Short mmCIF file of C-alpha atoms in Angstrom, two decimals:
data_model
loop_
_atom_site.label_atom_id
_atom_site.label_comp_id
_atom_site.label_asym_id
_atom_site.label_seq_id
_atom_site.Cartn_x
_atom_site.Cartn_y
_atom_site.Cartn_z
CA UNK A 1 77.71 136.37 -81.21
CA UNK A 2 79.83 133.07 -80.61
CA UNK A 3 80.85 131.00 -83.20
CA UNK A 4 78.39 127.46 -83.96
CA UNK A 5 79.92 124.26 -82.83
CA UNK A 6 81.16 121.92 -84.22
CA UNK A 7 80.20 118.97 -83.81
CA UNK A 8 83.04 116.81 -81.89
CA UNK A 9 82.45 119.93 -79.34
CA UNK A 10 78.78 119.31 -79.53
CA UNK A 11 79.42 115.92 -78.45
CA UNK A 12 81.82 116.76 -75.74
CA UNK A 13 79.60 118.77 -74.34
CA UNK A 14 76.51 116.66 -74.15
CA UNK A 15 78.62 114.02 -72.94
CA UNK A 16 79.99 115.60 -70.43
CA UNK A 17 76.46 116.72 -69.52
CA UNK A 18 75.19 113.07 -69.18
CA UNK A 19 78.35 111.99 -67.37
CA UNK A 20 77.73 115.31 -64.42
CA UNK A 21 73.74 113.74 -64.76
CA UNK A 22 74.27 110.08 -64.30
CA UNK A 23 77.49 110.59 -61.51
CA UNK A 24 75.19 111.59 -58.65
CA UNK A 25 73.11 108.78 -59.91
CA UNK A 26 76.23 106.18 -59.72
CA UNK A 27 77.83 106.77 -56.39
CA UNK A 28 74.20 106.53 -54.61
CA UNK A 29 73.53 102.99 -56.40
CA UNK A 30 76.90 102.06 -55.42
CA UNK A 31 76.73 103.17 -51.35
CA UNK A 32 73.49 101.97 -51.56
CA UNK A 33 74.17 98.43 -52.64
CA UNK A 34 77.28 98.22 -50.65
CA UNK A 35 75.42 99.10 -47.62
CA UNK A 36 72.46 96.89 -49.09
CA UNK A 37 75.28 93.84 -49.78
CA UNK A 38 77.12 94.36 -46.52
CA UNK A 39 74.24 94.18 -44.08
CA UNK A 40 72.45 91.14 -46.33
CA UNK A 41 75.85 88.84 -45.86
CA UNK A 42 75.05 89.59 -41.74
CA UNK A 43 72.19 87.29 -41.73
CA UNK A 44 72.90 85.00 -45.16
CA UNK A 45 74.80 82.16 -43.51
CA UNK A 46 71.60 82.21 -41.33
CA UNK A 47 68.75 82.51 -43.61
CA UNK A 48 70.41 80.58 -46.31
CA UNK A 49 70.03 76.91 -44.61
CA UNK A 50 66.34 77.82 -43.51
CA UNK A 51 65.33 78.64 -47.10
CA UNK A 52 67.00 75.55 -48.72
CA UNK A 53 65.33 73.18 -46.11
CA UNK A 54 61.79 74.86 -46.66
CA UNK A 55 62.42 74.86 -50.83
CA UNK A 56 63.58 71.10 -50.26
CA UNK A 57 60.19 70.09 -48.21
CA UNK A 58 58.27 71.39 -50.81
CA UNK A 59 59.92 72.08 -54.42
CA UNK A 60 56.96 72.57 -55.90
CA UNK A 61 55.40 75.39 -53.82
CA UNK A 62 58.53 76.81 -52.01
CA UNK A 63 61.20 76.21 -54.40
CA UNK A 64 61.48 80.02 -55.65
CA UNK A 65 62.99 80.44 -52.19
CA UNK A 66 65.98 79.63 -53.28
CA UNK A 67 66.59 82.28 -56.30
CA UNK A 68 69.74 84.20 -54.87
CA UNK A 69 67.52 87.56 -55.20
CA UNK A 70 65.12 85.69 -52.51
CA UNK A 71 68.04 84.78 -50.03
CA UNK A 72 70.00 88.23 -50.62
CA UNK A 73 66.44 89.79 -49.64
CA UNK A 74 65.15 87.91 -47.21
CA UNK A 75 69.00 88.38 -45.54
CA UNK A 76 68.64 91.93 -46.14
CA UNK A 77 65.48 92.00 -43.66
CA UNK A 78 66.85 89.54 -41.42
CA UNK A 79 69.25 92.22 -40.43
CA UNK A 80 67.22 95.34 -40.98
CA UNK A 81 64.61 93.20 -38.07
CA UNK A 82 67.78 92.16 -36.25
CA UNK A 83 69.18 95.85 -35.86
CA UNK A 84 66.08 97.66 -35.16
CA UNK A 85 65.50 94.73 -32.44
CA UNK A 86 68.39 96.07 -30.52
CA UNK A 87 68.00 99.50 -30.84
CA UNK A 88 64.63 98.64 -29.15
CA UNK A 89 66.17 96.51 -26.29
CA UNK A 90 68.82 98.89 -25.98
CA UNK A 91 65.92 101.42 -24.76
CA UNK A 92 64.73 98.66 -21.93
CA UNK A 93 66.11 97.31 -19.15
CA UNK A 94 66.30 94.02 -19.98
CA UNK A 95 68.48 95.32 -22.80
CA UNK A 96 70.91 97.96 -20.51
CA UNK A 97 71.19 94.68 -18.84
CA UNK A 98 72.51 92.42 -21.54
CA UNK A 99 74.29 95.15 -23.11
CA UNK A 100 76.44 95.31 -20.01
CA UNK A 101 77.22 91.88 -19.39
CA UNK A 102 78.05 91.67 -23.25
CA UNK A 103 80.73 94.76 -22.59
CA UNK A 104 82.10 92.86 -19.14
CA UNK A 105 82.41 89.57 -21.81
CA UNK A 106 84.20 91.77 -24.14
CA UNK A 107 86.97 93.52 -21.24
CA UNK A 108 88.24 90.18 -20.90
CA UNK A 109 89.44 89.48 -24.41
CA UNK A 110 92.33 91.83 -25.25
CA UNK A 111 92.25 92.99 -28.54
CA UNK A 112 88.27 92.94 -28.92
CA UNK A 113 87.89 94.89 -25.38
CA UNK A 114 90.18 97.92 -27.02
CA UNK A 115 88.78 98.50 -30.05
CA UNK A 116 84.93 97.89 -28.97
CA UNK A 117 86.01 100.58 -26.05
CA UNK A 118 87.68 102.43 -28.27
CA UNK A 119 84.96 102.93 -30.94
CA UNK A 120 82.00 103.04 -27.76
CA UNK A 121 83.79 106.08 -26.09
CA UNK A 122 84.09 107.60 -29.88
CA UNK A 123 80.02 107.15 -30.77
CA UNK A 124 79.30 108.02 -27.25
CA UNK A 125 81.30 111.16 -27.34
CA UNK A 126 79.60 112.13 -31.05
CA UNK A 127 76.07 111.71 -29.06
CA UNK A 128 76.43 113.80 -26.34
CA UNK A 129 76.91 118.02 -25.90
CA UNK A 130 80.40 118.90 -25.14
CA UNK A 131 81.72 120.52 -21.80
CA UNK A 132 83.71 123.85 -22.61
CA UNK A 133 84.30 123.84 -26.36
CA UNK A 134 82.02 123.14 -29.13
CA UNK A 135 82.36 119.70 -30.50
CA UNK A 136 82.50 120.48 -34.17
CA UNK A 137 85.12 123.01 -35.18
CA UNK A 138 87.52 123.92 -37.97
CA UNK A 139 91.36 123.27 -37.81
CA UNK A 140 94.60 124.23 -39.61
CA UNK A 141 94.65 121.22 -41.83
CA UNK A 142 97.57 120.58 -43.82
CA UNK A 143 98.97 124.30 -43.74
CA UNK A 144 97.15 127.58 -41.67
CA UNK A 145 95.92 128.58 -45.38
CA UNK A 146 93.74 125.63 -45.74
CA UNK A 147 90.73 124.23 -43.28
CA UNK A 148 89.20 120.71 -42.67
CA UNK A 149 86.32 119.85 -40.55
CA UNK A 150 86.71 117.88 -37.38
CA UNK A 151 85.33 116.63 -34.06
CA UNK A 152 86.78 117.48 -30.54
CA UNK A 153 87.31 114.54 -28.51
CA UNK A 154 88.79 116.01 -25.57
CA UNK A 155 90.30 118.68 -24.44
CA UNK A 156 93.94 118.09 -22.36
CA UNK A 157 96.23 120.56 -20.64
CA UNK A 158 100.22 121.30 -21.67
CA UNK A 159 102.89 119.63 -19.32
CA UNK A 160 104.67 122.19 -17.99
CA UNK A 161 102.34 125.37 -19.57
CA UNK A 162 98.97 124.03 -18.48
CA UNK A 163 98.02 125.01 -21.70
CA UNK A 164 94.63 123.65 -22.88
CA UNK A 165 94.68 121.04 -26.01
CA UNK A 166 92.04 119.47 -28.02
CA UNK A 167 91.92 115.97 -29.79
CA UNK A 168 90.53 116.31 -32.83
CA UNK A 169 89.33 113.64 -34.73
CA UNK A 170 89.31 114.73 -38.66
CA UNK A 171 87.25 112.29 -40.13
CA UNK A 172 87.93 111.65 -44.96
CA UNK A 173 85.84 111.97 -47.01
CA UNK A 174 83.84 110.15 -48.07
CA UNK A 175 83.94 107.52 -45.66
CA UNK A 176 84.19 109.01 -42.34
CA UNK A 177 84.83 105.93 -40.45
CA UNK A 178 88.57 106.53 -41.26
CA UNK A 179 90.28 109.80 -40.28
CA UNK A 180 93.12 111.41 -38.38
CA UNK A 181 93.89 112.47 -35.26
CA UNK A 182 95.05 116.06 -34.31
CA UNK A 183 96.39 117.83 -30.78
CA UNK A 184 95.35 121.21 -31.59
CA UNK A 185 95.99 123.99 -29.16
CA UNK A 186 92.29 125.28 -28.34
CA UNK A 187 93.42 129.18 -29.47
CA UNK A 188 93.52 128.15 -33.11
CA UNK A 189 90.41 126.04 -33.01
CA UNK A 190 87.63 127.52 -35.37
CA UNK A 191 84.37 126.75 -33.50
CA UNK A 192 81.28 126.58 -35.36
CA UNK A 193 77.71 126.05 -34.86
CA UNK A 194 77.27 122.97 -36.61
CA UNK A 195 75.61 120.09 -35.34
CA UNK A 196 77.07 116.50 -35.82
CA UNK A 197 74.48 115.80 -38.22
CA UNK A 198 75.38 118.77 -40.02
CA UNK A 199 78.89 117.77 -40.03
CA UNK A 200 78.69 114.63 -41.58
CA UNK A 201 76.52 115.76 -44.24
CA UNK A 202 79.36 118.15 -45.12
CA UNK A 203 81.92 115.49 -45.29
CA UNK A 204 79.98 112.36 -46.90
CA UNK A 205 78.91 114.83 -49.30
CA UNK A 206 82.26 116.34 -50.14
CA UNK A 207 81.32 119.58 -49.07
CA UNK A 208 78.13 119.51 -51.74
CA UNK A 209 75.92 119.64 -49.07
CA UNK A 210 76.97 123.16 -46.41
CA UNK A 211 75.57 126.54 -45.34
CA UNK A 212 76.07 129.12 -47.64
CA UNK A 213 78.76 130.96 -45.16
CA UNK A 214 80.98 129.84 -42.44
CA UNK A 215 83.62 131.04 -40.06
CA UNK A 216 87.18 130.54 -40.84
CA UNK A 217 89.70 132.39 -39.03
CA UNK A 218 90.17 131.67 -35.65
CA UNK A 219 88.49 134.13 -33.09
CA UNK A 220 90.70 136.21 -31.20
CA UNK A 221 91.28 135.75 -27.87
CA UNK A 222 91.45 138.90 -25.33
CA UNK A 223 94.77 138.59 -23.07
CA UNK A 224 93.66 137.55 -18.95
#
């Protein structure tokens, strides 16, 4: 039979109890308002001027329009409206249409033509099923005892060899929008059969959210 506790240990451990509760709790208010902030301040130079001009016609009735909860909400659905507005044009042709002439406005400015191709080529790549190799895999990442998760952007040949090579891209965590890139030759690629979906549940969730097993050493490759 253990020993009672005192009560400093006591404490300790129903504090750390309530800290393990309330952390889950923390991070999702604060990705959730970030996301909730970031996407309101789209549309708030917009919205803002409409409000004040409809709370200034009429104080009386439509002066609560201009609380800064009002304008931060009404903001907030200005964009939500905005975005799924484009993802519904995007499926028409009048939309294919303006998205392309919005792409031919944006080759002729340098810097904004690379990184909008850049980042287009990346999303379009994570949408579609890869040719050859499976698109989510596991590589030797920072030593061959130790794996990370990653995404195979292409796969190249060897000057001189003609031996193939992937790009990886090996998104952090959490914030996958930031990464690395990796040439890996394709032998030591771990494939898996993880979707991209899956993937990026893995890594936004720190690894929280996975399968209960999954391959790690590379399969072996018979000689031709």
């Amino acid at each position: 039979m253990s020993p009672p506790l005192s009560t400093g240990q006591r404490l300790q451990r129903l504090f750390l109890t309530g800290l393990l509760t309330l952390l889950p709790l923390w991070l999702t208010w604060v990705v959730v308002k970030f996301v909730f902030v970031a996407l309101g301040s789209l549309s708030q130079p917009l919205v803002e001027p409409m409000l004040q001009d409809l709370a200034h016609a009429s104080p009386r009735a439509l002066g609560w329009l201009v609380a800064p909860w009002v304008k931060s909400a009404l903001a907030l659905v200005a964009t939500v409206a905005t975005i799924l507005l484009v993802g519904w044009l995007a499926r028409r042709v009048v939309g294919q249409r303006l998205l392309r002439w919005f792409e031919a406005l944006i080759a002729h400015i340098p810097l904004a033509s690379t990184i909008y191709g850049s980042a287009r080529k990346l999303l379009d790549i994570l949408q579609t099923k890869p040719d050859g190799t499976q698109r989510v895999v596991l590589i030797d990442f920072p030593h061959n005892q130790m794996k990370t998760l990653g995404f195979v952007t292409r796969v190249m040949r060897e000057q001189g060899s003609g031996r193939e090579l992937a790009a990886v891209y090996v998104p952090t965590t959490p914030n996958p929008t930031s990464g690395y890139l990796e040439i890996v030759p394709v032998e030591k690629i771990t494939p898996t059969d993880w979707t991209v979906d899956q993937a990026m549940s893995f890594i936004i969730s720190g690894g929280a959210v996975a399968p209960d097993a999954i391959p790690f050493a590379a399969p072996e490759r018979t000689p031709d």
